[in-house]
Short mmCIF file of C-alpha atoms in Angstrom, two decimals:
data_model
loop_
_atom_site.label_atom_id
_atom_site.label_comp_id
_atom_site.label_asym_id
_atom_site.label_seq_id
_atom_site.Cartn_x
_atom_site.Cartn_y
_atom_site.Cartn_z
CA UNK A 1 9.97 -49.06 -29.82
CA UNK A 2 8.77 -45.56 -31.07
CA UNK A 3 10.28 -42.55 -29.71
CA UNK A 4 8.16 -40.34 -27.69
CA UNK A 5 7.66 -36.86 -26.50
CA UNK A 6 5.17 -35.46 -23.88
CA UNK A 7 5.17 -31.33 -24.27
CA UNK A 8 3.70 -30.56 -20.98
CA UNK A 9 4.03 -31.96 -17.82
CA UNK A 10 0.37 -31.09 -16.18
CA UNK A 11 -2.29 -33.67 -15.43
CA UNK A 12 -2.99 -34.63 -19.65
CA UNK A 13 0.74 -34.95 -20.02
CA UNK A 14 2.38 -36.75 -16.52
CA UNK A 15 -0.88 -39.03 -17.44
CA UNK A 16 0.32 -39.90 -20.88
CA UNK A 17 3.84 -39.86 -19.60
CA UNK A 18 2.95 -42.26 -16.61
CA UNK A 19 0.72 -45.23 -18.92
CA UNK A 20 3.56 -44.84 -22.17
CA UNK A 21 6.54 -45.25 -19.65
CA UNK A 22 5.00 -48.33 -17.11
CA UNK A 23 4.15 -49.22 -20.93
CA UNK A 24 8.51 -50.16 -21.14
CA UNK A 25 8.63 -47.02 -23.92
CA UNK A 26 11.27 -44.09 -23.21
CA UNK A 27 9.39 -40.93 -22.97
CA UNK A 28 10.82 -37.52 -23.10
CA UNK A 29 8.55 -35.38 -20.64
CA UNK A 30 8.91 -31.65 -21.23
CA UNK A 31 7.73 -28.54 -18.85
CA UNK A 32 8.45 -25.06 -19.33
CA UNK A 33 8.71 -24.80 -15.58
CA UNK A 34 10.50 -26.85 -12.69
CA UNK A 35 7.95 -28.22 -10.15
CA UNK A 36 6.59 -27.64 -7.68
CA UNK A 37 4.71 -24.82 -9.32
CA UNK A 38 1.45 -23.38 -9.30
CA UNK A 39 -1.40 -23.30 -11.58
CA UNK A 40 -4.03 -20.57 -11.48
CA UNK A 41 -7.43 -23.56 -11.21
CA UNK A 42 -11.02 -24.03 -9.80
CA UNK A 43 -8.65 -26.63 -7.68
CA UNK A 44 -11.66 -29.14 -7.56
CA UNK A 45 -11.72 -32.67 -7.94
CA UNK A 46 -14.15 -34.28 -8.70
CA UNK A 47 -15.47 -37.89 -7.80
CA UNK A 48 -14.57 -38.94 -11.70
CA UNK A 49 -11.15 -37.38 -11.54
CA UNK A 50 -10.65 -38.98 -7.94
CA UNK A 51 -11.43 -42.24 -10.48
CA UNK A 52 -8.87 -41.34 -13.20
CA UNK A 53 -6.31 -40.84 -10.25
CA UNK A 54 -6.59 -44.40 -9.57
CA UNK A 55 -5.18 -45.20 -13.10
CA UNK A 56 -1.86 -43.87 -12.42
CA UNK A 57 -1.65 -45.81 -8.61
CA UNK A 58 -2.92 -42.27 -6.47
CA UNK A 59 -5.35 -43.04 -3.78
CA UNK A 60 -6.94 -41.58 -1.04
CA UNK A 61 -4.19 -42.30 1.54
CA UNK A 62 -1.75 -40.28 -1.51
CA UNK A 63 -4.02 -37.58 -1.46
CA UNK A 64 -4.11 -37.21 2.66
CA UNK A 65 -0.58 -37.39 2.34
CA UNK A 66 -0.58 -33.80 1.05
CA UNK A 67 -0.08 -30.39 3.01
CA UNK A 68 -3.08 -28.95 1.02
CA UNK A 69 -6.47 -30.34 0.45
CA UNK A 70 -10.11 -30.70 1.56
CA UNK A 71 -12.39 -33.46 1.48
CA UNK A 72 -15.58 -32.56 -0.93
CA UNK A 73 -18.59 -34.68 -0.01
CA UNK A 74 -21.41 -32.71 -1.77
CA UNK A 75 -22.89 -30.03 -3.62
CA UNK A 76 -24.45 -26.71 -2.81
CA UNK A 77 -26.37 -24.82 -6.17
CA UNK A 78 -28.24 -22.20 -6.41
CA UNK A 79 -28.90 -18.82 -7.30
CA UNK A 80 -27.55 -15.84 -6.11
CA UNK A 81 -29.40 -14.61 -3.06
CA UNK A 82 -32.03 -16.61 -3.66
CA UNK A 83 -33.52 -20.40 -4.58
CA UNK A 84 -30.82 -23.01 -3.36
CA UNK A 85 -30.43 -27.11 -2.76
CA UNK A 86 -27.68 -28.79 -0.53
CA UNK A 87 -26.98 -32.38 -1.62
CA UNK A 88 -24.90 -34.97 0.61
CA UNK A 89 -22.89 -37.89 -0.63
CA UNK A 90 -21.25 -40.89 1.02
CA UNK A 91 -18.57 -40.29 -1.90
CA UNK A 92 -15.42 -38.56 -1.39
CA UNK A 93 -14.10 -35.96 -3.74
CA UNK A 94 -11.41 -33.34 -3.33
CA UNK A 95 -10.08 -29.48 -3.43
CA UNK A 96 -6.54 -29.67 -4.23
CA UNK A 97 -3.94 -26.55 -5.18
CA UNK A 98 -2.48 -27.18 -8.26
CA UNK A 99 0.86 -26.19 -6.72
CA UNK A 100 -0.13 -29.97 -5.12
CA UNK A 101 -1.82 -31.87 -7.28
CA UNK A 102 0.44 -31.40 -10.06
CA UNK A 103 4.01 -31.94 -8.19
CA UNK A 104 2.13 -35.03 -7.31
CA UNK A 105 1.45 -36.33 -10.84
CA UNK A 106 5.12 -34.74 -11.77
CA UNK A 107 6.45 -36.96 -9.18
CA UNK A 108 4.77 -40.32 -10.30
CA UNK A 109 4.91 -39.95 -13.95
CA UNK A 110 9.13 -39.60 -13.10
CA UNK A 111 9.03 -42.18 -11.09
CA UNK A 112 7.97 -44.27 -13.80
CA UNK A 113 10.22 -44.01 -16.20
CA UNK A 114 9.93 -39.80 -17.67
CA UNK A 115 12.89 -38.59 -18.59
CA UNK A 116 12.05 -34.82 -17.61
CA UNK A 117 13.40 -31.56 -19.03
CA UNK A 118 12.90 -28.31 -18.81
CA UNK A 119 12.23 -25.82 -21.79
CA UNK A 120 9.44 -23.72 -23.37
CA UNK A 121 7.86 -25.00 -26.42
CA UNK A 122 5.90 -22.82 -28.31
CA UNK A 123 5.01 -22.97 -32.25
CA UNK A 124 5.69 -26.31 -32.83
CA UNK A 125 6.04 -26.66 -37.02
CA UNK A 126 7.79 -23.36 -37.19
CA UNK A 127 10.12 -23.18 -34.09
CA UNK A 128 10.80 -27.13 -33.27
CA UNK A 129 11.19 -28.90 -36.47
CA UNK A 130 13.79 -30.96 -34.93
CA UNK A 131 10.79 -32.71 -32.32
CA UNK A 132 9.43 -33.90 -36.15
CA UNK A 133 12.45 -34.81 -36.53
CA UNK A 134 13.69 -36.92 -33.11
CA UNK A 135 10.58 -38.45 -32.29
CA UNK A 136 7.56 -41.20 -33.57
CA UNK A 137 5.04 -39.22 -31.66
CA UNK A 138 4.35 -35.83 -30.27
CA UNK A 139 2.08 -35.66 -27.32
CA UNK A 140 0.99 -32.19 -27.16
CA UNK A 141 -0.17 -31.58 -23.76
CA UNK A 142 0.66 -27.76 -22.86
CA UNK A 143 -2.82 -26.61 -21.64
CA UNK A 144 -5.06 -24.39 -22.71
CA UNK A 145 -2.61 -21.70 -24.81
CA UNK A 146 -2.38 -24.77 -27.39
CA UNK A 147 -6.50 -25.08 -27.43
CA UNK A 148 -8.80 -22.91 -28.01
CA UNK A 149 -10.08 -20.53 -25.85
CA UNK A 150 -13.62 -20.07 -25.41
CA UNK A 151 -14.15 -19.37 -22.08
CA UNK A 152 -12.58 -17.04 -19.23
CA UNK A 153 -12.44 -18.05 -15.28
CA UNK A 154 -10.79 -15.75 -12.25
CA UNK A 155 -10.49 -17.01 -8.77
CA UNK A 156 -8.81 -15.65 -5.55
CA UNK A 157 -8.02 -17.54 -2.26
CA UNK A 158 -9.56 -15.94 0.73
CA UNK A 159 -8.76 -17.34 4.59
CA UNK A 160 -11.13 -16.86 7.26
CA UNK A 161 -11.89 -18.10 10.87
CA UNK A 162 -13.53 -21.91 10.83
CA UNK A 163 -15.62 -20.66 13.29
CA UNK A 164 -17.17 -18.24 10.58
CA UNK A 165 -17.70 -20.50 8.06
CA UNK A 166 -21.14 -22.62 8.83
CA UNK A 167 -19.90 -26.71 9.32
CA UNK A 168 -22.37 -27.80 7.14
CA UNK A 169 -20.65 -25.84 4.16
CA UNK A 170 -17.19 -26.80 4.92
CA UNK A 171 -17.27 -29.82 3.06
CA UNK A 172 -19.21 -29.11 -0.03
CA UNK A 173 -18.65 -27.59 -3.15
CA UNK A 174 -20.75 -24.44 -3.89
CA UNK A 175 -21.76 -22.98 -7.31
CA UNK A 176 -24.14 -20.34 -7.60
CA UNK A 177 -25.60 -19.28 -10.96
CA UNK A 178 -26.13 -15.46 -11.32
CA UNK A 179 -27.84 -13.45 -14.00
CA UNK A 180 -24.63 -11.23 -14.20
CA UNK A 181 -22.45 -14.20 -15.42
CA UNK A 182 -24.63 -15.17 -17.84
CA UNK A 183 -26.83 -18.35 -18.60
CA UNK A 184 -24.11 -20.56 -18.18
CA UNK A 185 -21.52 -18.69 -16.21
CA UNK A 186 -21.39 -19.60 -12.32
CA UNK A 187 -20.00 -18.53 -9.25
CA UNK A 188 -18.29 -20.65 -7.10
CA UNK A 189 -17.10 -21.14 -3.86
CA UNK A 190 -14.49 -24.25 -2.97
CA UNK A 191 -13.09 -25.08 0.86
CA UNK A 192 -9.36 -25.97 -0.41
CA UNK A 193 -7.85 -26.80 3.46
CA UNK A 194 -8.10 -26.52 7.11
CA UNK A 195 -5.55 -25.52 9.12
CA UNK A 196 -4.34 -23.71 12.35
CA UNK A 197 -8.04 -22.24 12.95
CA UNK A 198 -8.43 -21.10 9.49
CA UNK A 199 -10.40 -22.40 6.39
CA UNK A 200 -8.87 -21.20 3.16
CA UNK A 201 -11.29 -21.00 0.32
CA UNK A 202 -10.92 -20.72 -3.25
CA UNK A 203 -13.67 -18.10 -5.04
CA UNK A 204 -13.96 -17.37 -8.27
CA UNK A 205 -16.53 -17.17 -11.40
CA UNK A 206 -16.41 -18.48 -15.05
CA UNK A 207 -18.17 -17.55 -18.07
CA UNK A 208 -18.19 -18.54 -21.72
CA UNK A 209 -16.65 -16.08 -24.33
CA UNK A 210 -19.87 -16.10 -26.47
CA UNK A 211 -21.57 -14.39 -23.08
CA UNK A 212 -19.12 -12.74 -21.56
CA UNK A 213 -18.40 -10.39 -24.84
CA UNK A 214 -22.24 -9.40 -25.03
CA UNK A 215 -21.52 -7.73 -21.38
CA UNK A 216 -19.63 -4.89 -22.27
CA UNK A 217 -17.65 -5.27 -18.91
CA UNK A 218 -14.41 -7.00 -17.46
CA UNK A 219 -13.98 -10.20 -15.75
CA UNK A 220 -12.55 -8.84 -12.68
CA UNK A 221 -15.78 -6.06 -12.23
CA UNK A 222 -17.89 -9.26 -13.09
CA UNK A 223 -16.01 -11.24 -9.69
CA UNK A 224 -16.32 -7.83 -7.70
CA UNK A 225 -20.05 -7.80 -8.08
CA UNK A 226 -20.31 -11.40 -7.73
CA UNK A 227 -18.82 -11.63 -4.29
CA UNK A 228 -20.16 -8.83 -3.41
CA UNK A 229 -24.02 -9.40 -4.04
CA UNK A 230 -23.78 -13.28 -3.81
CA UNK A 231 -25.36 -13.80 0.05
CA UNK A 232 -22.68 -16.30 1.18
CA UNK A 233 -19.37 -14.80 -0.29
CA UNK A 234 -20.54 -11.10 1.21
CA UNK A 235 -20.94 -12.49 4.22
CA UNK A 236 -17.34 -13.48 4.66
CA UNK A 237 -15.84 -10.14 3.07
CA UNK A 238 -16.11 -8.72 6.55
CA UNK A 239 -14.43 -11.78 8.44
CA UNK A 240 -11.43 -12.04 5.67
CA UNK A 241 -8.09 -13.01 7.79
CA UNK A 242 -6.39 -12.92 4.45
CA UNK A 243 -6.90 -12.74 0.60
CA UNK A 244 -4.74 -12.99 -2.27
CA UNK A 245 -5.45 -11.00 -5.71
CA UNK A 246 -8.08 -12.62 -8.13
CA UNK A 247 -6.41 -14.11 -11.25
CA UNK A 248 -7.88 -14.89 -14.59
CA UNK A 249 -6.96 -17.44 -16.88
CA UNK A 250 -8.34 -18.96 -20.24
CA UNK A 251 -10.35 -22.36 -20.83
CA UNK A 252 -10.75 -24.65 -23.50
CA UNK A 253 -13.93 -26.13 -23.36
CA UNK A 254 -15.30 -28.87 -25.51
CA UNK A 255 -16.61 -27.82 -29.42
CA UNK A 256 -17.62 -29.86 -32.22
CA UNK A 257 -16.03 -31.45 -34.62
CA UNK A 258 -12.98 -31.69 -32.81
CA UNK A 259 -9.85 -32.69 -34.48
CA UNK A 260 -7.01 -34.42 -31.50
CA UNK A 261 -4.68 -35.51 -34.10
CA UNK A 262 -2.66 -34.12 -36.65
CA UNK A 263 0.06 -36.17 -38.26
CA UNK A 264 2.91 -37.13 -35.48
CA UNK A 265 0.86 -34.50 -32.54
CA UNK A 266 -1.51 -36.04 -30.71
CA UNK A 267 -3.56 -33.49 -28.71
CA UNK A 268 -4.46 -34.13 -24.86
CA UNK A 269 -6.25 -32.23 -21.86
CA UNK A 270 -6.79 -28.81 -22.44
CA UNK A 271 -4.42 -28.30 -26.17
CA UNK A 272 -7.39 -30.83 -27.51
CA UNK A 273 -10.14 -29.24 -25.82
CA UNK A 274 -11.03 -31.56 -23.61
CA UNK A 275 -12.80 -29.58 -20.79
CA UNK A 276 -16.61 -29.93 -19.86
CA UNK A 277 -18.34 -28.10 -21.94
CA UNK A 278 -21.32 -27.22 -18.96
CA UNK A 279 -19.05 -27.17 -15.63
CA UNK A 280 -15.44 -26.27 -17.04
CA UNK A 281 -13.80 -29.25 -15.16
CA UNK A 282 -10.86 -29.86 -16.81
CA UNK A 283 -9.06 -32.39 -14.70
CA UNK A 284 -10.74 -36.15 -15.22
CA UNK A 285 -10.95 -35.68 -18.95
CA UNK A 286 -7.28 -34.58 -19.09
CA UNK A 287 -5.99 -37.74 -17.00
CA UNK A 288 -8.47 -39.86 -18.50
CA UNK A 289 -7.14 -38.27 -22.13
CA UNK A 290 -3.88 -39.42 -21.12
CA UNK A 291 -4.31 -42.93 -20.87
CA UNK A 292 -6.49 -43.17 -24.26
CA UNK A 293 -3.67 -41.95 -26.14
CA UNK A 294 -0.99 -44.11 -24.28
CA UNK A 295 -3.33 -46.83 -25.19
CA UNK A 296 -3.55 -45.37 -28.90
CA UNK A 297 0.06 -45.77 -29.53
CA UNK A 298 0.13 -49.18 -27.68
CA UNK A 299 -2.03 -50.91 -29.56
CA UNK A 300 -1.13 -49.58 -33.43
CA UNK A 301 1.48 -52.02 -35.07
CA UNK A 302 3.07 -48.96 -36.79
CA UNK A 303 3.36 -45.27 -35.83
CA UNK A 304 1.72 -43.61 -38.71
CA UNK A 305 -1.46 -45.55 -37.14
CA UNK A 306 -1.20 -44.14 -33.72
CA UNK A 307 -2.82 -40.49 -35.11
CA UNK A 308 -6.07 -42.73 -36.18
CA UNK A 309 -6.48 -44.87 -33.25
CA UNK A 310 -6.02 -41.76 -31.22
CA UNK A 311 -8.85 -39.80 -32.84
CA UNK A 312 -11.00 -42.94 -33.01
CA UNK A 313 -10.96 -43.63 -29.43
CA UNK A 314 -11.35 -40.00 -28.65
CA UNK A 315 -14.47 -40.38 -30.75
CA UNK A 316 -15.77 -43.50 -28.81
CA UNK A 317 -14.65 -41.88 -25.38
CA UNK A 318 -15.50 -38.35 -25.24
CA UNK A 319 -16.87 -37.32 -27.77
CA UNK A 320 -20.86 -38.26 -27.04
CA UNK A 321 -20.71 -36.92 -23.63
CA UNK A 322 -19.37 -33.70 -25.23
CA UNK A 323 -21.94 -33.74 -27.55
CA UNK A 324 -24.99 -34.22 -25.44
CA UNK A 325 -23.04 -31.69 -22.87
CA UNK A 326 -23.36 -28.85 -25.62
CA UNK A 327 -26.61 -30.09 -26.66
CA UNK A 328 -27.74 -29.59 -22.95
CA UNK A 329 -26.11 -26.52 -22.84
CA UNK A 330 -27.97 -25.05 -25.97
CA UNK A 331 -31.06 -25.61 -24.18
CA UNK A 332 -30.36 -23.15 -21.68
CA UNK A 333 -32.01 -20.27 -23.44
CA UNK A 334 -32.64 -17.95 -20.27
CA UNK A 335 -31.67 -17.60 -16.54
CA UNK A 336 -35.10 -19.64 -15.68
CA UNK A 337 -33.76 -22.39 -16.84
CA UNK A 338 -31.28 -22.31 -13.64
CA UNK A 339 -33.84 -21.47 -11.63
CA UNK A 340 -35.95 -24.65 -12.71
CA UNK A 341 -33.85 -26.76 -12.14
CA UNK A 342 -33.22 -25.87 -8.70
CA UNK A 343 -36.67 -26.20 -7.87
CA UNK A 344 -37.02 -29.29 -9.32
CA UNK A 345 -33.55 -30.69 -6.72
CA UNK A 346 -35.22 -29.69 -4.02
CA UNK A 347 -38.47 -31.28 -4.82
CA UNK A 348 -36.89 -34.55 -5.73
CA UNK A 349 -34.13 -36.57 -4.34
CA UNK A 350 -33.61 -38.54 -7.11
CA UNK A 351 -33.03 -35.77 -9.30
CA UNK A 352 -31.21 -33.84 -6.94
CA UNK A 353 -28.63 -36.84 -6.82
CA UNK A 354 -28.36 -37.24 -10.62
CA UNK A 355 -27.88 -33.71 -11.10
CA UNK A 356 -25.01 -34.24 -8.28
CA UNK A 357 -23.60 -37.17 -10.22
CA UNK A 358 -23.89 -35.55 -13.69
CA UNK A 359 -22.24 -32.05 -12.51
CA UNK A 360 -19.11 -34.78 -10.67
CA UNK A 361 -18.94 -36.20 -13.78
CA UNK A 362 -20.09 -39.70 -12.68
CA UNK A 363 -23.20 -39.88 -15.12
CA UNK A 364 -22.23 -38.81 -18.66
CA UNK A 365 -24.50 -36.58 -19.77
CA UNK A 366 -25.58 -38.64 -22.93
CA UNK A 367 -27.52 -40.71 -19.96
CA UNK A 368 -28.09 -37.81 -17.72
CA UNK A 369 -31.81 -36.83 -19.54
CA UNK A 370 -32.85 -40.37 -20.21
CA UNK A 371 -32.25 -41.30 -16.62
CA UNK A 372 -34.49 -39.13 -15.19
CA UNK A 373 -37.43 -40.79 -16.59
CA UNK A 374 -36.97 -43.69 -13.89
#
């Protein structure tokens, strides 16, 4: 059996970890941190990572287990202060702290055979030749510092009264495009739990790097005016039982011609760029990124095939729906184009739903345009 090592132990590398072990191999699982710990995230899940949960045996009932989420059962857009659709769905998805969801994964990918350990691995040719060395394959799953960045997120957690924060909103998922963020840059606004009278919320905004450098400003102004001119969020400012300090943090959203493998690394989640490329939801892709590459080194007779496989299934799996993603993207020329499509939801169901779907991750977006013509 090939030796194996998983660098990371978030949801791209407990994944791996999880499918390689219940696969009879002896995997090394690596962290720089012990768990629980926390994650500075968007927190959302999404009805297609709610799917690639499944894979590794979580369920609903695991997920209600937990001191810390919120049930997610449709989607709010629109545009600051102004045009806006709410769409409903019998579907379930989920808010869930990373300080949660990933002790969670920890737990089950252990269970399962990991071996875990604790260090910090950094520049992996120069400092840790002796991983070349050790083991078959090198699952490189530590996050986004390992990708490339080319976007920037912040988010805060505010608490306030449930009785200040409408019903109909409490279970929905709001993003609100604003001409501030640029084109593709949102806003958004995430229930994340109820509990003893209070809803805690996670706020924050996210913006692409090729934007957010032609705005001569800083992210943290950019979530200052955000909440403060977005109708919703300035609302609450004034009801705030609590708030913690915004935090920013790095993505590593899809880009073409994407390379996962190189030699004995095989890159998952966000160290292969994984992330969607229009919403910035990292979390399906990276479980889903998981089990490709277990399945990569299951199925090649020797190791030296495993790199191959591994980029050939990333090319069958993900890489059209990243494609059409950025090719949807690119036709966002102006902040009309938001504004369009807005109108449009609210002037068709059926749209409004697919849009829904699309933005959850349940239609890939290589069949998002073509099925709007039915």
């Amino acid at each position: 059996m090939p030796r194996i090592v998983v660098l990371g132990a978030g949801p791209a590398g407990c994944s791996a970890g999880y499918h390689l072990a219940k696969s009879g191999h002896q995997v090394t699982l690596i962290d720089k941190a012990t768990f629980p710990r926390d994650k500075i995230c968007g927190d959302g899940i999404s009805f297609e990572s709610v799917q690639a949960l499944f894979t590794l045996g979580i369920y609903p009932q695991d997920i209600k287990c937990l001191a810390q989420y919120a049930p997610v059962c449709g989607l709010r857009l629109g545009v600051s202060n102004g045009n806006e659709h709410m769409q409903t769905t019998q579907l379930e998805g989920y808010c869930i702290p990373r300080f949660e969801l990933d002790n969670l994964l920890y737990q089950h990918a252990v269970e399962a055979g990991c071996i875990p350990q604790t260090q910090t691995i950094t520049d992996l040719a120069r400092s840790h030749p002796d991983l070349y060395h050790d083991y078959d394959h090198i699952i490189d799953a530590r996050g986004v510092y390992a990708g490339e960045a080319n976007a920037i997120a912040i988010r805060a957690y505010w608490s306030v009264k449930v009785e200040d924060f409408p019903e109909p909103y409490c279970s929905k998922a709001h993003i609100y495009f604003d001409p501030k963020l640029g084109v593709n840059g949102y806003g958004w606004l995430f229930p994340v739990t109820v509990k003893d009278g209070l809803i805690k919320l996670n706020v924050g905004v996210i913006l692409w790097l090729d934007e957010y450098q032609k705005l001569n400003t800083n992210i943290i102004r950019l979530f200052d005016q955000f909440v403060q001119k977005n109708e919703t969020t300035k609302a609450l400012l004034s009801k705030l039982v609590s708030q913690q300090k915004p935090r920013a943090y790095p993505l590593t959203t899809a880009k073409r011609d994407n390379r996962v493998s190189d030699g004995k690394v095989l890159k998952i989640g966000d160290a292969a760029n994984l992330t969607d490329p229009l919403t910035g939801e990292g979390i399906a892709n990276a479980l889903l990124s998981g089990l490709q590459v277990a399945q990569a080194i299951n199925m090649s007779v020797m190791p030296a095939a495993a790199a191959e496989n591994w980029q050939r299934l990333y090319q069958i799996h993900f890489e059209p729906d990243f494609q059409a993603g950025l090719w949807l993207k690119s036709l966002r020329k102006s902040f009309l184009a938001n504004q369009l499509l807005i109108s449009l939801m609210k002037r068709n169901h059926w749209v409004a739903e697919r849009v829904m779907y699309a933005v959850a991750g349940l239609i890939p977006y290589s069949e998002f345009v073509p099925s709007l013509r039915y």
